[in-house]
Coordinates of C-alpha atoms (C1' of nucleotides) in Angstrom, one line a residue:
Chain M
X663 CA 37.1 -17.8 1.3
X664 CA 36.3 -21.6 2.4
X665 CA 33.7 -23.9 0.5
X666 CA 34.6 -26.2 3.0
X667 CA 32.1 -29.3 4.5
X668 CA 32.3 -27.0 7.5
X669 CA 28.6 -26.2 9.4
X670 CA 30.0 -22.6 10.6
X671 CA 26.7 -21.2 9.0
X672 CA 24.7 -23.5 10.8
X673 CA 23.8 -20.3 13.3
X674 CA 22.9 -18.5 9.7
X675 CA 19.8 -21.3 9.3
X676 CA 18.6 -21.0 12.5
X677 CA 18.2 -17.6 12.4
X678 CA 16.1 -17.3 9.5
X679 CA 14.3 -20.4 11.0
X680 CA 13.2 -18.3 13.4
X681 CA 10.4 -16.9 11.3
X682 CA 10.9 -19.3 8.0
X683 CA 10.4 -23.0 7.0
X684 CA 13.2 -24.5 5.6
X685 CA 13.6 -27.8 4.0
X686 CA 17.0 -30.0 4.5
X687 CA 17.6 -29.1 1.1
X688 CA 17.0 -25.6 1.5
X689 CA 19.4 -25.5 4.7
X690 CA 22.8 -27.4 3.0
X691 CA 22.6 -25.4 0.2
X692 CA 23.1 -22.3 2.9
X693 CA 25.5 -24.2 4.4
X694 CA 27.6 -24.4 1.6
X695 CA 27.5 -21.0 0.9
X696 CA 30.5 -19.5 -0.1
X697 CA 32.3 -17.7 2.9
X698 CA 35.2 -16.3 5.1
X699 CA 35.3 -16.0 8.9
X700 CA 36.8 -13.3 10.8
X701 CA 37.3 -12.0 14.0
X702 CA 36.1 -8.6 15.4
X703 CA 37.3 -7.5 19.3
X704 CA 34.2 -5.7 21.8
X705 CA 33.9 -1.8 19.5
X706 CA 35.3 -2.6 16.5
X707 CA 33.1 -1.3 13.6
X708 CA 31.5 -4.3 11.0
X709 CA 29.8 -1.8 8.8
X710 CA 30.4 1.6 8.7
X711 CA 27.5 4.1 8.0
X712 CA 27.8 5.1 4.2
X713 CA 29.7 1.8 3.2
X714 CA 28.7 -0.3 0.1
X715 CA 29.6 -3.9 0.7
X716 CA 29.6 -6.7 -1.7
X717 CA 29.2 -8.9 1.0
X718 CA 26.8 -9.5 4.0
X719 CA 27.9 -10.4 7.5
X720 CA 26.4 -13.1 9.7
X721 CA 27.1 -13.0 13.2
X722 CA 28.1 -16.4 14.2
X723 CA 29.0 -15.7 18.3
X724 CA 29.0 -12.9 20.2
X725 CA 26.6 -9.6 19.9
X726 CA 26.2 -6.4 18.0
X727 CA 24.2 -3.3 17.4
X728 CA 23.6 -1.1 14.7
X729 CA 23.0 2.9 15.4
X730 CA 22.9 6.3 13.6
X731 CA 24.5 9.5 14.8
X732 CA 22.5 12.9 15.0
X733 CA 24.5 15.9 13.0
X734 CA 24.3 16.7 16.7
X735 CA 26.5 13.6 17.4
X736 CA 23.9 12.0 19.7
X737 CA 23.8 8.4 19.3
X738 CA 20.8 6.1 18.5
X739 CA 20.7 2.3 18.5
X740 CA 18.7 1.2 16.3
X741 CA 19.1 -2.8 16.3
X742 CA 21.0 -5.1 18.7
X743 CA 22.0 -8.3 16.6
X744 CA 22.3 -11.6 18.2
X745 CA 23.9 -14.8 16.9
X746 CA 22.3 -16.0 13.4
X747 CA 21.6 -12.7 12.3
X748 CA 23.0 -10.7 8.9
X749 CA 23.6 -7.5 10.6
X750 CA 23.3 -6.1 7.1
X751 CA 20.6 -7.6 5.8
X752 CA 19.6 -4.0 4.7
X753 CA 22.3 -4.2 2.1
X754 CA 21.6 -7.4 0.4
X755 CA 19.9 -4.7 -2.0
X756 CA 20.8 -1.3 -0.8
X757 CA 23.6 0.9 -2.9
X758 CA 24.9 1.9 0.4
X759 CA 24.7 1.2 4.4
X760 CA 22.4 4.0 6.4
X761 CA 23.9 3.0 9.7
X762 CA 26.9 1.3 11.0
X763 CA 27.1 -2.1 13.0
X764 CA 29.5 -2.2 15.7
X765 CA 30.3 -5.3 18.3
X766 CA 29.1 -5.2 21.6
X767 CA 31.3 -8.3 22.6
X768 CA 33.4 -10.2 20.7
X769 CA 32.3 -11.4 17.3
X770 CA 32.9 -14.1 15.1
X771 CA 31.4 -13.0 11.8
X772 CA 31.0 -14.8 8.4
X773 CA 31.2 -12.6 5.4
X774 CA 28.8 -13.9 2.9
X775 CA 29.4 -12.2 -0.9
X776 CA 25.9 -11.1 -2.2
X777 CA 26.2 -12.3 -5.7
X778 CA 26.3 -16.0 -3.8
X779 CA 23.5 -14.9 -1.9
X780 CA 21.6 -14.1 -4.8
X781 CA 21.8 -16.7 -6.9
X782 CA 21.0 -19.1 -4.1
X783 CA 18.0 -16.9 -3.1
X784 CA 17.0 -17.2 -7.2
X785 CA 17.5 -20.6 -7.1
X786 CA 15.8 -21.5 -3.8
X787 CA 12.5 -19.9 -3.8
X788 CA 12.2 -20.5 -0.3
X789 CA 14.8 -19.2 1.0
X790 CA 14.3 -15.9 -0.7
X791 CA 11.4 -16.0 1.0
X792 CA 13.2 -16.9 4.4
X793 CA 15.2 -13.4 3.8
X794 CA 12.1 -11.3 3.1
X795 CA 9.9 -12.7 6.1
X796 CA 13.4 -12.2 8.3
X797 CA 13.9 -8.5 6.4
X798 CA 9.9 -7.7 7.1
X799 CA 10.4 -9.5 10.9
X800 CA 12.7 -6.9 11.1
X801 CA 10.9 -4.3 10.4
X802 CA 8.3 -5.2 12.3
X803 CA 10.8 -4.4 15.4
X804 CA 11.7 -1.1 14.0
X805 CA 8.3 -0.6 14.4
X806 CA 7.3 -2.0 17.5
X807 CA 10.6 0.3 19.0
X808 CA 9.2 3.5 17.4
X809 CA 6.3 3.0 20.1
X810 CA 8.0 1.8 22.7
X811 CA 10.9 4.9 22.3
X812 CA 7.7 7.6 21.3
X813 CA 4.6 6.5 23.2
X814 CA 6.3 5.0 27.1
X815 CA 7.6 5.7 30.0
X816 CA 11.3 4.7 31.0
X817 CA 10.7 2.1 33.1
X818 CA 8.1 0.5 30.5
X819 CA 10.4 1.2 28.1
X820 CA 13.6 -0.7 29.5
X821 CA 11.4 -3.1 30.5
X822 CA 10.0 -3.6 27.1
X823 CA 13.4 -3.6 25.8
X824 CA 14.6 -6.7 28.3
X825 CA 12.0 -8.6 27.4
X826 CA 12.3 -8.6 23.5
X827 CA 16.1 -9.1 23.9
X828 CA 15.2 -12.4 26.3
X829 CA 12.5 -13.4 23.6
X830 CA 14.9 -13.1 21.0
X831 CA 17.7 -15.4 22.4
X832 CA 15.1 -17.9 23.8
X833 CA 14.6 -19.0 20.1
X834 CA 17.9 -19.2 20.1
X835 CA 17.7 -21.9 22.5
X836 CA 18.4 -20.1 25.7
X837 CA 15.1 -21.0 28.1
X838 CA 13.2 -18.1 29.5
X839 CA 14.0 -17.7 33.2
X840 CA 17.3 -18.7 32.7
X841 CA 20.0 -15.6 33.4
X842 CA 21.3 -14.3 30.3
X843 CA 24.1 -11.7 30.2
X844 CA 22.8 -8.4 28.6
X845 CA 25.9 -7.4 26.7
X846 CA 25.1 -3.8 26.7
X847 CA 26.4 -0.8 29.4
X848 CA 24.3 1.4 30.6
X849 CA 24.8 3.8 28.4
X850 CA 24.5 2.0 25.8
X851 CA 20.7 1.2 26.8
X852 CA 20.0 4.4 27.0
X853 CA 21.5 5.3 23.1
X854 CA 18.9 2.6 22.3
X855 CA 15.9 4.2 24.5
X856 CA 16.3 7.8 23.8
X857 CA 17.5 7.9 27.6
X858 CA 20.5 9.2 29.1
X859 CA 22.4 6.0 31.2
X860 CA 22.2 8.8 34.6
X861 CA 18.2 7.9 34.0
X862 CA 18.3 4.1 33.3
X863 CA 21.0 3.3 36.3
X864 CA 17.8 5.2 38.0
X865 CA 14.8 3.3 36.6
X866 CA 16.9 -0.3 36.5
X867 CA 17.4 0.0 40.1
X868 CA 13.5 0.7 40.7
X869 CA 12.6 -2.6 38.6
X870 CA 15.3 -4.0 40.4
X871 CA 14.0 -2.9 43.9
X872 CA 10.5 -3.9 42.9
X873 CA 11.8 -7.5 42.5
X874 CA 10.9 -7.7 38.7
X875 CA 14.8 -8.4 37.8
X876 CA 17.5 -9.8 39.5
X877 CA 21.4 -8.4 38.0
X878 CA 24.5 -10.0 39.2
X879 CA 26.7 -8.4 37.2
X880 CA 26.3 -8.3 33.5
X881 CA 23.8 -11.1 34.2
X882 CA 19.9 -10.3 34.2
X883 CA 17.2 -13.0 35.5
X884 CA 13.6 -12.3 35.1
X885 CA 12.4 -14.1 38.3
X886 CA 8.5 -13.6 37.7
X887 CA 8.4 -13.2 33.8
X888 CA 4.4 -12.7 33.8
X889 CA 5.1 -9.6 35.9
X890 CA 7.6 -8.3 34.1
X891 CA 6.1 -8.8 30.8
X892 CA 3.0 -6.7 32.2
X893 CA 4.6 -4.1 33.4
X894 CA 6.9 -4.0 30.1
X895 CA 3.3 -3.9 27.9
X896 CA 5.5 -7.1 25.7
X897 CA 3.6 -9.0 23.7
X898 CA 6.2 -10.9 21.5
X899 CA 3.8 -11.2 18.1
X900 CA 5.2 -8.2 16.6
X901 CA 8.5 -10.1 16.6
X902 CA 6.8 -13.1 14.1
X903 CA 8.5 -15.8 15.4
X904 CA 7.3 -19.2 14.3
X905 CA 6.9 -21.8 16.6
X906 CA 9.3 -25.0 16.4
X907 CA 10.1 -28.3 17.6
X908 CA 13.3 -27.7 18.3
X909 CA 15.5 -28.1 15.5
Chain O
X136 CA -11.7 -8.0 -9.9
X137 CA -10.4 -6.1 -13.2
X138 CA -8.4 -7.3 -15.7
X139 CA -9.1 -4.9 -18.1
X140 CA -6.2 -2.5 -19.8
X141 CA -6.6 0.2 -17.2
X142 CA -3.7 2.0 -16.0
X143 CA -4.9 2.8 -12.7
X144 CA -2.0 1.1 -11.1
X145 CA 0.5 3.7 -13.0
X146 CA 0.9 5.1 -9.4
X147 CA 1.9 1.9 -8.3
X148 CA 4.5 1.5 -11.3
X149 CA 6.2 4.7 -9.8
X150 CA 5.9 3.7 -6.5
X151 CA 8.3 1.3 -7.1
X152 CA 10.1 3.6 -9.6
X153 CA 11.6 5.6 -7.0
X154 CA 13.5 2.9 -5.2
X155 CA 14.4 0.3 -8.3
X156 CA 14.8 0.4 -12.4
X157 CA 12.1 -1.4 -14.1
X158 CA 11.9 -2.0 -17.4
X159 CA 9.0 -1.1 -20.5
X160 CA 8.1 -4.8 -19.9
X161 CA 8.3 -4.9 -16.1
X162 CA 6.2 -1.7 -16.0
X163 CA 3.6 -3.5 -18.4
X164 CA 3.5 -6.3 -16.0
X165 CA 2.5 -4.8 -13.1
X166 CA -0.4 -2.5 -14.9
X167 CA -1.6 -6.1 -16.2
X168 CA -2.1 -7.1 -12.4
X169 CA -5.5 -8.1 -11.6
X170 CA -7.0 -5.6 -9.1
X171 CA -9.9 -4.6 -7.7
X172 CA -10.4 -0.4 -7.0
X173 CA -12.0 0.9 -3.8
X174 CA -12.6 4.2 -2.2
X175 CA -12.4 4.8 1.6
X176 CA -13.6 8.4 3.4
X177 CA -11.2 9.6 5.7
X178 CA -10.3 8.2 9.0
X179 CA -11.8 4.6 7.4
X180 CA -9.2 1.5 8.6
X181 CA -7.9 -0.2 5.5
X182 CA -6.0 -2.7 7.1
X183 CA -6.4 -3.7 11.0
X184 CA -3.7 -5.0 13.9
X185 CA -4.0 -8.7 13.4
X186 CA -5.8 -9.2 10.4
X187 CA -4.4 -11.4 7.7
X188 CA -5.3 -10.5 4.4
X189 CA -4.8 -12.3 0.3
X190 CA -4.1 -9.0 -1.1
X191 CA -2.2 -6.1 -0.6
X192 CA -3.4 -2.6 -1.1
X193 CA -1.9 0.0 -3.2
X194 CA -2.6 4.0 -2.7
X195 CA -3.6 5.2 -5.9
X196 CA -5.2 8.7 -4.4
X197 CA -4.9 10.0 -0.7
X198 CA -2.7 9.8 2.1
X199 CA -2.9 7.0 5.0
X200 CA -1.0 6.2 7.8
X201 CA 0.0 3.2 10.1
X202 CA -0.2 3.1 13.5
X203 CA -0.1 0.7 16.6
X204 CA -1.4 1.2 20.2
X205 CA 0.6 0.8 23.4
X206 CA -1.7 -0.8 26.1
X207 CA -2.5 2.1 28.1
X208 CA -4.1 3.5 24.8
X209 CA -1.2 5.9 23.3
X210 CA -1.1 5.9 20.1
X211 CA 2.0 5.7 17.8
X212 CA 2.2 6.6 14.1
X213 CA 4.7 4.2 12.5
X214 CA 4.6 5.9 9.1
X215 CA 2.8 7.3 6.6
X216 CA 1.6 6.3 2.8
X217 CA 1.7 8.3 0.3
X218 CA 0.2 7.7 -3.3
X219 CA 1.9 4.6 -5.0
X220 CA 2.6 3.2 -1.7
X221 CA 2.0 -0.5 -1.1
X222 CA 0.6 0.2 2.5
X223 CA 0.9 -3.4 4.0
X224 CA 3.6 -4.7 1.9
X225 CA 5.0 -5.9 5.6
X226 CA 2.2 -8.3 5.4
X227 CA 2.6 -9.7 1.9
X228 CA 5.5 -12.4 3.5
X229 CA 3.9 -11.7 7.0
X230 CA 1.1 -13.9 8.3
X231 CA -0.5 -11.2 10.1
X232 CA -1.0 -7.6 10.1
X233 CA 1.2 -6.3 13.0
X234 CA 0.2 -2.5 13.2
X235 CA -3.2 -0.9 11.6
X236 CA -3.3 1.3 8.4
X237 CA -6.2 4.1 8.3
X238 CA -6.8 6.7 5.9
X239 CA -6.0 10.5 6.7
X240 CA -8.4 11.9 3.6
X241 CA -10.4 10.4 1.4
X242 CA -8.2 7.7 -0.8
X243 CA -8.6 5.6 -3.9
X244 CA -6.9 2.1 -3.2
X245 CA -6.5 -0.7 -5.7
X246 CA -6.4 -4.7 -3.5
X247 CA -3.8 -7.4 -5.8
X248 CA -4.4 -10.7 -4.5
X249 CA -1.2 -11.4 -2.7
X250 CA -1.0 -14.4 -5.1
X251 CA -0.6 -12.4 -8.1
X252 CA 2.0 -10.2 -6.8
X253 CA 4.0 -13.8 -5.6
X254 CA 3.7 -15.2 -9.0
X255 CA 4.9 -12.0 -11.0
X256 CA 7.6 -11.7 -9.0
X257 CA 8.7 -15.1 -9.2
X258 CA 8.3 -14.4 -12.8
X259 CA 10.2 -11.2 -12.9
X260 CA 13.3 -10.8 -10.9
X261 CA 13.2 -7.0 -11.3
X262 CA 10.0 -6.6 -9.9
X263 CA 10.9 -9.5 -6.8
X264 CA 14.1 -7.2 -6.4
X265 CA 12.1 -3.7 -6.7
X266 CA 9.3 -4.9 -3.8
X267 CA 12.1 -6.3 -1.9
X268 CA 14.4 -2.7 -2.3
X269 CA 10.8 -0.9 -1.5
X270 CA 10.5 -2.7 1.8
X271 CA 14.4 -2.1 2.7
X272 CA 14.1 1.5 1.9
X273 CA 11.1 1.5 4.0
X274 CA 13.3 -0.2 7.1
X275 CA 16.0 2.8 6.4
X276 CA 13.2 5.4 7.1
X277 CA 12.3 3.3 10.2
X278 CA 15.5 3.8 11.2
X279 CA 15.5 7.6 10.8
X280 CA 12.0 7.5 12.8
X281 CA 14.0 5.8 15.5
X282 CA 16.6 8.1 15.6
X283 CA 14.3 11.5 15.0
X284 CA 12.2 10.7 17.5
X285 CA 14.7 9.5 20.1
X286 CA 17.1 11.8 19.9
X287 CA 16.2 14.6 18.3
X288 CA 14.2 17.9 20.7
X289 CA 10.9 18.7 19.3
X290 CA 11.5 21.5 16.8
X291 CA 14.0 19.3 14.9
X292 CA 11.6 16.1 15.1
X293 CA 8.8 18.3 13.8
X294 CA 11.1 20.1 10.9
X295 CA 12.0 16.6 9.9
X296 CA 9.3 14.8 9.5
X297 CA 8.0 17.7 7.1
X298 CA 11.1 17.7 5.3
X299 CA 10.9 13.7 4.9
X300 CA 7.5 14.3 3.6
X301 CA 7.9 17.2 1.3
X302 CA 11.1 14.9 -0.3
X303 CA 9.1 11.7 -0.9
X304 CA 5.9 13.9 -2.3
X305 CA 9.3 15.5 -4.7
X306 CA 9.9 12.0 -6.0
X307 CA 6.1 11.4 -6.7
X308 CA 6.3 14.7 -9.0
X309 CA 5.3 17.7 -6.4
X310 CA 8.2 20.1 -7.0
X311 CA 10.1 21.0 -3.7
X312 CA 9.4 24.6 -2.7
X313 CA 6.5 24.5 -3.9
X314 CA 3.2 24.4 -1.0
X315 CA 1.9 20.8 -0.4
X316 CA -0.8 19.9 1.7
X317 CA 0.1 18.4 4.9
X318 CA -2.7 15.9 5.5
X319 CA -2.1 15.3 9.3
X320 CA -3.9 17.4 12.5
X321 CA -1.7 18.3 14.9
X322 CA -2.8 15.5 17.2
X323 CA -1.7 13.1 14.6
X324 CA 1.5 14.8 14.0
X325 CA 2.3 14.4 17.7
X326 CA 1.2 10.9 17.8
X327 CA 4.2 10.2 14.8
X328 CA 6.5 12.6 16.8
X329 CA 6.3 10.9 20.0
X330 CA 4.5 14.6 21.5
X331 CA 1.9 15.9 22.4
X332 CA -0.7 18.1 19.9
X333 CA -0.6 21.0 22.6
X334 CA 3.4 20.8 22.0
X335 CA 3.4 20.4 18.0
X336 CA 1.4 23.6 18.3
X337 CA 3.6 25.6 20.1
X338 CA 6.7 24.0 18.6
X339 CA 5.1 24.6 14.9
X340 CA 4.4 28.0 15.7
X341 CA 7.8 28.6 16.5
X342 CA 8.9 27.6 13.3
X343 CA 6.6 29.8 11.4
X344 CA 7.6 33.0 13.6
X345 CA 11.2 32.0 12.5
X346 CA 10.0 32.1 8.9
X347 CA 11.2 28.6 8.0
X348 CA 7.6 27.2 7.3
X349 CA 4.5 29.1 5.6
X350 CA 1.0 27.8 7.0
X351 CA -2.0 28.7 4.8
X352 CA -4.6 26.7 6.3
X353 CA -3.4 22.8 5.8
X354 CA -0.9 23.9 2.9
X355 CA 2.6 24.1 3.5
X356 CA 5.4 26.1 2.2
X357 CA 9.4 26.0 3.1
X358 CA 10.5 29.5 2.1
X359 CA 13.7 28.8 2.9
X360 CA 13.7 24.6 2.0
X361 CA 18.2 25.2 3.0
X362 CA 17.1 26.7 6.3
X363 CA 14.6 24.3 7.1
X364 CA 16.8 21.3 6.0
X365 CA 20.1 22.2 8.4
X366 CA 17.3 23.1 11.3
X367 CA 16.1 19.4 11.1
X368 CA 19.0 17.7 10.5
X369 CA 17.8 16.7 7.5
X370 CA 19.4 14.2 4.9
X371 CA 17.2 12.9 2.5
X372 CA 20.3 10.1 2.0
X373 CA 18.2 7.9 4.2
X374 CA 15.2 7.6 2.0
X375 CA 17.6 5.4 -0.8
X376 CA 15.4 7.3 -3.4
X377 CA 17.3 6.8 -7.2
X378 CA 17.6 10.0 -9.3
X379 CA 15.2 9.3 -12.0
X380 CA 15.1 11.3 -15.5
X381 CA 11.4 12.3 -15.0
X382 CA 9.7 8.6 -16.5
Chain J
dC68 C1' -25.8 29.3 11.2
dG69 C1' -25.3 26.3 14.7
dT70 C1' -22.4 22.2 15.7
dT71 C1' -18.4 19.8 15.7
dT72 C1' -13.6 19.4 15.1
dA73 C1' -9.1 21.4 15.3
dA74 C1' -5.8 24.8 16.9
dT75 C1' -4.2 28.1 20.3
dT76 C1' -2.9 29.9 24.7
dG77 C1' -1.8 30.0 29.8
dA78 C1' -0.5 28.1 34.1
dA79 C1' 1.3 24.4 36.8
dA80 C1' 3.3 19.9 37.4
dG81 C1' 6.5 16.1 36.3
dC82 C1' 9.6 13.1 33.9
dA83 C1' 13.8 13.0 32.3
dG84 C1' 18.2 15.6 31.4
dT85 C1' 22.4 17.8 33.0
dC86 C1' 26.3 18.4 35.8
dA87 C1' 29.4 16.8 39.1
dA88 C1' 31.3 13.8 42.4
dA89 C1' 31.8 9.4 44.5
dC90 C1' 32.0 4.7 44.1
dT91 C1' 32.6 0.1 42.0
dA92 C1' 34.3 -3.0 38.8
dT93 C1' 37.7 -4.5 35.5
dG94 C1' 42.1 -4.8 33.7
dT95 C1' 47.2 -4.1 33.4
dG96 C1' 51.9 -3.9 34.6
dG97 C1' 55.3 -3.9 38.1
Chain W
dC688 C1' 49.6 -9.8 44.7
dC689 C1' 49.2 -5.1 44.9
dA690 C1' 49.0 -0.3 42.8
dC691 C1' 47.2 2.2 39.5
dA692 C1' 44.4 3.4 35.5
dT693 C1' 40.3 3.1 33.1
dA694 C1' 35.6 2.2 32.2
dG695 C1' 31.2 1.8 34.1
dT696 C1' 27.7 2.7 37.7
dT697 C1' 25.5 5.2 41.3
dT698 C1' 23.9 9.2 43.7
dG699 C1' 22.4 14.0 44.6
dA700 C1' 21.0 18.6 43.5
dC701 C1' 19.2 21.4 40.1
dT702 C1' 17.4 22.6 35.6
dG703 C1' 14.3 22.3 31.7
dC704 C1' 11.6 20.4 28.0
dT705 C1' 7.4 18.5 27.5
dT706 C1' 3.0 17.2 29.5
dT707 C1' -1.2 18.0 31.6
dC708 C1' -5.4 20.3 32.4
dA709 C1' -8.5 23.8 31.2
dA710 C1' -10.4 27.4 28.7
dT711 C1' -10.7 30.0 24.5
dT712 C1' -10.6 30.8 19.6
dA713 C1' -10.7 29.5 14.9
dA714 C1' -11.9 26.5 11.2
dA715 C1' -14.7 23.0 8.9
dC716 C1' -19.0 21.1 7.9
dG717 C1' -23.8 20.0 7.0

DNA sequence: CGTTTAATTGAAAGCAGTCAAACTATGTGG
DNA sequence: CCACATAGTTTGACTGCTTTCAATTAAACG
């Protein structure tokens, strides 16, 4: 557990600057929060469904998901996490986790203790507010995925999915247009859709042929973003991002 | 604007009841909150996609729901508010409506001024902590909508969602077993499903020649609630409800 | 009691799933 | 550096759940 003058949760402020205000005050107080640092390999679970924590995680590098199982055993993404998030924000004031979070790539993950986070989110009125607008951003997503897994068509659907995931890192500094690598197989796209990976190897390669996204490898480009974003029905209100000079 | 010592927001106390402890004082709080009461017919939007509102609005009577609308026109249901239910509590960190909220019967609804609510609960950590546990159990049954509707086949989606119901109706009083009326056509139970109404008919129908529901007109009865519970996957773990002695 | 809204039913079409095999990367150890 | 193993992707043929379209019946309403 480290107090140390180190800025490791520096990723933690700018994800909830994403959709909060935050003064410098507000931002070294998080940055002294209390916390410990660990290491997770690509599959190795963070939080397992059922699990009461007295601690939340914030990834720091690297990308996760979170996802449900079906008494079935069918699998169903229900988040991808990218750096600056707490993967179990949930939790902060849930008796127990309702899905697990497991890494897509290797993670570096800070382990925050929720009594710390709770006294500084009693202390600093605005950045309890910063985890309620993040928790209700959230939320809005959940929603927003409910339509796009219930009311579209595959290729919409992927498409949708692309775009929120490149909309998500570009407040996290990556430009739009630039190649990012989508850390997820196909199969795990599909858990996330409510599609089989047979079906979106199927409809990437016809949004692939129809020159809306170029892959080389793991790494996807959007070379006429407009396009895409049309044919994708994405609109990226629903995620509440505020607009920033760049921190 | 009332101020006066009614108790009309009683429902709004157990609302919050079923997620958090409050106490004699807490409770007194809230039914101090100035309010204002108004009645909406069915199919009347209370709150609309985009709007940004000062209050929040409470169910006191009635069911709504909350939907959003894909570009082509579909329409997805992204839940649905029962009595005590702060419908666009999303919105009261939020600076804009994302989805719309419209009543499905006739429902008594009681507006707090968005500032009031702030200032009590910056007064009153249990009540800041109770609205925040309210909107996390509220992201958990997102979750489950997520999950129901992208991985589950339609007779299990459709069993679910009525066992979800009938268990939050329980925790608002309505013994289980017992009928409830199921406010909802079939069109707008497809439209939370992710189906079709022609296919919520057939697929219902099925479930009442297997004897696991009882339709008498819009009432509903689960003979057999065990039955109907396995057939739909059903947990109601997900809904982070708190076993209350009856308040 | 007519009018409107909701539910039911049938037949046909289609999107996505399933199964299975081939192919391509990625990674490891000799 | 190659051989082999493993994980992921692609492809084809076939199946099937759900949709679509249309027509009918039933319920709700003024």
């Amino acid at each position: 557990m480290s107090n140390a003058l180190t800025n490791s949760l520096a990723l933690m402020v700018s994800g909830l600057l994403a959709h909060a205000q935050l003064s410098d005050l507000d931002r070294a107080a998080i940055l002294r929060l209390p916390h410990s640092i660990r290491f997770f390999e690509r599959g190795i679970y963070i939080v397992l469904d059922g699990d009461a924590f007295d601690h939340c995680s914030v990834i720091l590098s690297g990308f996760a998901f979170s996802h449900k199982t079906t008494g079935e055993g069918l699998r169903q993404v229900v988040s991808v996490q990218i750096p600056g998030k707490i993967v179990d924000l949930q939790q902060f004031r849930l008796s127990f986790a309702d899905c697990s979070v497991q890494t897509l790539t290797r993670c570096e993950v800070a382990r925050v203790p929720k009594v710390a986070l709770r006294t500084l989110a009693s202390d600093r009125v605005a950045i309890a507010d910063a985890l309620i607008v993040s928790a209700m951003a959230e939320a809005s997503i959940y929603r927003e995925w409910i339509m796009n897994i219930g009311r579209r068509d595959a290729r919409t659907r992927i498409a949708h999915l692309l775009c929120e995931f490149a909309a998500r890192l570009d407040v996290q500094g990556i430009a739009p247009g630039q190649p990012y690598e989508l850390p997820m197989t196909q199969e795990q796209l599909g858990d996330a859709l409510g599609l089989t990976a047979v079906h979106v190897s199927r409809t990437l390669k016809g949004l692939v042929n129809d020159g809306l996204i170029v892959q080389d490898r793991r790494g996807i480009t959007f070379p006429k973003w407009d396009a895409l974003a049309a044919e994708a029905d994405f609109n990226r209100r629903y995620l509440h991002l505020i607009e920033h000079p760049a921190s």
